[in-house]
JSON list of C-alpha atoms in Angstrom, two decimals:
[
{"chain": "A", "resi": 1, "resn": "UNK", "atom": "CA", "xyz": [41.77, 0.79, 58.07]},
{"chain": "A", "resi": 2, "resn": "UNK", "atom": "CA", "xyz": [40.75, 3.39, 55.49]},
{"chain": "A", "resi": 3, "resn": "UNK", "atom": "CA", "xyz": [38.85, 2.76, 52.25]},
{"chain": "A", "resi": 4, "resn": "UNK", "atom": "CA", "xyz": [42.00, 2.61, 50.12]},
{"chain": "A", "resi": 5, "resn": "UNK", "atom": "CA", "xyz": [43.56, 0.06, 52.47]},
{"chain": "A", "resi": 6, "resn": "UNK", "atom": "CA", "xyz": [40.37, -2.00, 52.30]},
{"chain": "A", "resi": 7, "resn": "UNK", "atom": "CA", "xyz": [40.54, -1.96, 48.49]},
{"chain": "A", "resi": 8, "resn": "UNK", "atom": "CA", "xyz": [44.21, -2.93, 48.59]},
{"chain": "A", "resi": 9, "resn": "UNK", "atom": "CA", "xyz": [43.39, -5.83, 50.92]},
{"chain": "A", "resi": 10, "resn": "UNK", "atom": "CA", "xyz": [40.71, -7.16, 48.56]},
{"chain": "A", "resi": 11, "resn": "UNK", "atom": "CA", "xyz": [43.03, -6.69, 45.59]},
{"chain": "A", "resi": 12, "resn": "UNK", "atom": "CA", "xyz": [45.68, -8.74, 47.41]},
{"chain": "A", "resi": 13, "resn": "UNK", "atom": "CA", "xyz": [43.07, -11.51, 47.71]},
{"chain": "A", "resi": 14, "resn": "UNK", "atom": "CA", "xyz": [42.90, -11.57, 43.91]},
{"chain": "A", "resi": 15, "resn": "UNK", "atom": "CA", "xyz": [40.06, -9.20, 43.08]},
{"chain": "A", "resi": 16, "resn": "UNK", "atom": "CA", "xyz": [40.47, -6.68, 40.30]},
{"chain": "A", "resi": 17, "resn": "UNK", "atom": "CA", "xyz": [40.49, -3.03, 41.38]},
{"chain": "A", "resi": 18, "resn": "UNK", "atom": "CA", "xyz": [36.92, -2.66, 40.09]},
{"chain": "A", "resi": 19, "resn": "UNK", "atom": "CA", "xyz": [35.67, -5.67, 42.07]},
{"chain": "A", "resi": 20, "resn": "UNK", "atom": "CA", "xyz": [37.69, -4.57, 45.12]},
{"chain": "A", "resi": 21, "resn": "UNK", "atom": "CA", "xyz": [36.02, -1.15, 44.97]},
{"chain": "A", "resi": 22, "resn": "UNK", "atom": "CA", "xyz": [32.64, -2.85, 44.59]},
{"chain": "A", "resi": 23, "resn": "UNK", "atom": "CA", "xyz": [33.31, -5.02, 47.64]},
{"chain": "A", "resi": 24, "resn": "UNK", "atom": "CA", "xyz": [34.27, -1.98, 49.74]},
{"chain": "A", "resi": 25, "resn": "UNK", "atom": "CA", "xyz": [31.07, -0.23, 48.67]},
{"chain": "A", "resi": 26, "resn": "UNK", "atom": "CA", "xyz": [29.08, -3.34, 49.58]},
{"chain": "A", "resi": 27, "resn": "UNK", "atom": "CA", "xyz": [30.76, -3.41, 52.99]},
{"chain": "A", "resi": 28, "resn": "UNK", "atom": "CA", "xyz": [29.74, 0.19, 53.60]},
{"chain": "A", "resi": 29, "resn": "UNK", "atom": "CA", "xyz": [26.12, -0.36, 52.50]},
{"chain": "A", "resi": 30, "resn": "UNK", "atom": "CA", "xyz": [25.84, -3.54, 54.57]},
{"chain": "A", "resi": 31, "resn": "UNK", "atom": "CA", "xyz": [27.21, -1.81, 57.66]},
{"chain": "A", "resi": 32, "resn": "UNK", "atom": "CA", "xyz": [24.95, 1.20, 57.17]},
{"chain": "A", "resi": 33, "resn": "UNK", "atom": "CA", "xyz": [21.86, -0.91, 56.55]},
{"chain": "A", "resi": 34, "resn": "UNK", "atom": "CA", "xyz": [22.52, -3.05, 59.63]},
{"chain": "A", "resi": 35, "resn": "UNK", "atom": "CA", "xyz": [23.22, -0.08, 61.91]},
{"chain": "A", "resi": 36, "resn": "UNK", "atom": "CA", "xyz": [20.79, 2.43, 60.45]},
{"chain": "A", "resi": 37, "resn": "UNK", "atom": "CA", "xyz": [17.27, 3.26, 61.59]},
{"chain": "A", "resi": 38, "resn": "UNK", "atom": "CA", "xyz": [15.63, 1.03, 58.98]},
{"chain": "A", "resi": 39, "resn": "UNK", "atom": "CA", "xyz": [17.62, -2.14, 59.76]},
{"chain": "A", "resi": 40, "resn": "UNK", "atom": "CA", "xyz": [14.47, -4.10, 60.53]},
{"chain": "A", "resi": 41, "resn": "UNK", "atom": "CA", "xyz": [12.97, -3.19, 57.15]},
{"chain": "A", "resi": 42, "resn": "UNK", "atom": "CA", "xyz": [15.50, -4.83, 54.85]},
{"chain": "A", "resi": 43, "resn": "UNK", "atom": "CA", "xyz": [16.83, -8.31, 54.11]},
{"chain": "A", "resi": 44, "resn": "UNK", "atom": "CA", "xyz": [20.00, -8.93, 52.12]},
{"chain": "A", "resi": 45, "resn": "UNK", "atom": "CA", "xyz": [19.84, -11.76, 49.60]},
{"chain": "A", "resi": 46, "resn": "UNK", "atom": "CA", "xyz": [21.60, -13.08, 46.50]},
{"chain": "A", "resi": 47, "resn": "UNK", "atom": "CA", "xyz": [25.33, -13.17, 45.78]},
{"chain": "A", "resi": 48, "resn": "UNK", "atom": "CA", "xyz": [26.38, -11.13, 48.81]},
{"chain": "A", "resi": 49, "resn": "UNK", "atom": "CA", "xyz": [24.77, -13.66, 51.15]},
{"chain": "A", "resi": 50, "resn": "UNK", "atom": "CA", "xyz": [26.18, -16.64, 49.25]},
{"chain": "A", "resi": 51, "resn": "UNK", "atom": "CA", "xyz": [29.67, -15.11, 49.26]},
{"chain": "A", "resi": 52, "resn": "UNK", "atom": "CA", "xyz": [29.43, -14.70, 53.02]},
{"chain": "A", "resi": 53, "resn": "UNK", "atom": "CA", "xyz": [28.09, -18.21, 53.62]},
{"chain": "A", "resi": 54, "resn": "UNK", "atom": "CA", "xyz": [30.75, -19.87, 51.46]},
{"chain": "A", "resi": 55, "resn": "UNK", "atom": "CA", "xyz": [33.65, -17.85, 52.91]},
{"chain": "A", "resi": 56, "resn": "UNK", "atom": "CA", "xyz": [34.33, -16.07, 49.58]},
{"chain": "A", "resi": 57, "resn": "UNK", "atom": "CA", "xyz": [34.45, -19.31, 47.57]},
{"chain": "A", "resi": 58, "resn": "UNK", "atom": "CA", "xyz": [31.84, -18.06, 45.11]},
{"chain": "A", "resi": 59, "resn": "UNK", "atom": "CA", "xyz": [32.22, -15.53, 42.33]},
{"chain": "A", "resi": 60, "resn": "UNK", "atom": "CA", "xyz": [32.59, -11.88, 43.19]},
{"chain": "A", "resi": 61, "resn": "UNK", "atom": "CA", "xyz": [29.32, -10.03, 42.97]},
{"chain": "A", "resi": 62, "resn": "UNK", "atom": "CA", "xyz": [28.98, -6.36, 42.12]},
{"chain": "A", "resi": 63, "resn": "UNK", "atom": "CA", "xyz": [25.47, -5.64, 43.36]},
{"chain": "A", "resi": 64, "resn": "UNK", "atom": "CA", "xyz": [23.36, -6.03, 46.49]},
{"chain": "A", "resi": 65, "resn": "UNK", "atom": "CA", "xyz": [19.84, -7.44, 46.40]},
{"chain": "A", "resi": 66, "resn": "UNK", "atom": "CA", "xyz": [17.46, -6.09, 49.04]},
{"chain": "A", "resi": 67, "resn": "UNK", "atom": "CA", "xyz": [14.01, -7.27, 50.05]},
{"chain": "A", "resi": 68, "resn": "UNK", "atom": "CA", "xyz": [12.03, -4.59, 51.85]},
{"chain": "A", "resi": 69, "resn": "UNK", "atom": "CA", "xyz": [9.89, -5.81, 54.75]},
{"chain": "A", "resi": 70, "resn": "UNK", "atom": "CA", "xyz": [6.79, -3.88, 55.74]},
{"chain": "A", "resi": 71, "resn": "UNK", "atom": "CA", "xyz": [8.11, -0.94, 53.78]},
{"chain": "A", "resi": 72, "resn": "UNK", "atom": "CA", "xyz": [6.57, 0.85, 50.84]},
{"chain": "A", "resi": 73, "resn": "UNK", "atom": "CA", "xyz": [8.32, 0.49, 47.49]},
{"chain": "A", "resi": 74, "resn": "UNK", "atom": "CA", "xyz": [7.25, 3.86, 46.12]},
{"chain": "A", "resi": 75, "resn": "UNK", "atom": "CA", "xyz": [9.96, 6.23, 44.95]},
{"chain": "A", "resi": 76, "resn": "UNK", "atom": "CA", "xyz": [9.77, 8.48, 48.01]},
{"chain": "A", "resi": 77, "resn": "UNK", "atom": "CA", "xyz": [10.24, 5.52, 50.38]},
{"chain": "A", "resi": 78, "resn": "UNK", "atom": "CA", "xyz": [13.22, 4.19, 48.45]},
{"chain": "A", "resi": 79, "resn": "UNK", "atom": "CA", "xyz": [14.81, 7.66, 48.46]},
{"chain": "A", "resi": 80, "resn": "UNK", "atom": "CA", "xyz": [14.21, 7.84, 52.22]},
{"chain": "A", "resi": 81, "resn": "UNK", "atom": "CA", "xyz": [15.87, 4.44, 52.72]},
{"chain": "A", "resi": 82, "resn": "UNK", "atom": "CA", "xyz": [18.91, 5.44, 50.67]},
{"chain": "A", "resi": 83, "resn": "UNK", "atom": "CA", "xyz": [19.24, 8.75, 52.54]},
{"chain": "A", "resi": 84, "resn": "UNK", "atom": "CA", "xyz": [19.17, 6.87, 55.87]},
{"chain": "A", "resi": 85, "resn": "UNK", "atom": "CA", "xyz": [22.16, 4.81, 54.76]},
{"chain": "A", "resi": 86, "resn": "UNK", "atom": "CA", "xyz": [24.18, 7.97, 55.42]},
{"chain": "A", "resi": 87, "resn": "UNK", "atom": "CA", "xyz": [24.62, 7.01, 59.08]},
{"chain": "A", "resi": 88, "resn": "UNK", "atom": "CA", "xyz": [28.31, 6.04, 59.38]},
{"chain": "A", "resi": 89, "resn": "UNK", "atom": "CA", "xyz": [30.38, 8.66, 61.12]},
{"chain": "A", "resi": 90, "resn": "UNK", "atom": "CA", "xyz": [33.24, 9.91, 58.95]},
{"chain": "A", "resi": 91, "resn": "UNK", "atom": "CA", "xyz": [31.83, 8.87, 55.58]}
]
């Protein structure tokens, strides 16, 4: 499934195109953060977790809340974390 098909699938579930695009972006970031080299340094919290736990019965969320574990919060470290999200082949 490509990114456009993913958006179409979420739109068919009732999300607006904007929220469908947001959900696809969240899927990518979640996959990258779980498979990337810093996976043990981040915890996902907030609406994304609640949506997953309730099987999509909660409102659509358009952001991802991270907690960094044993990881510096200075600008250079955050930039390093974001750059390491670029770990999915083909994206």
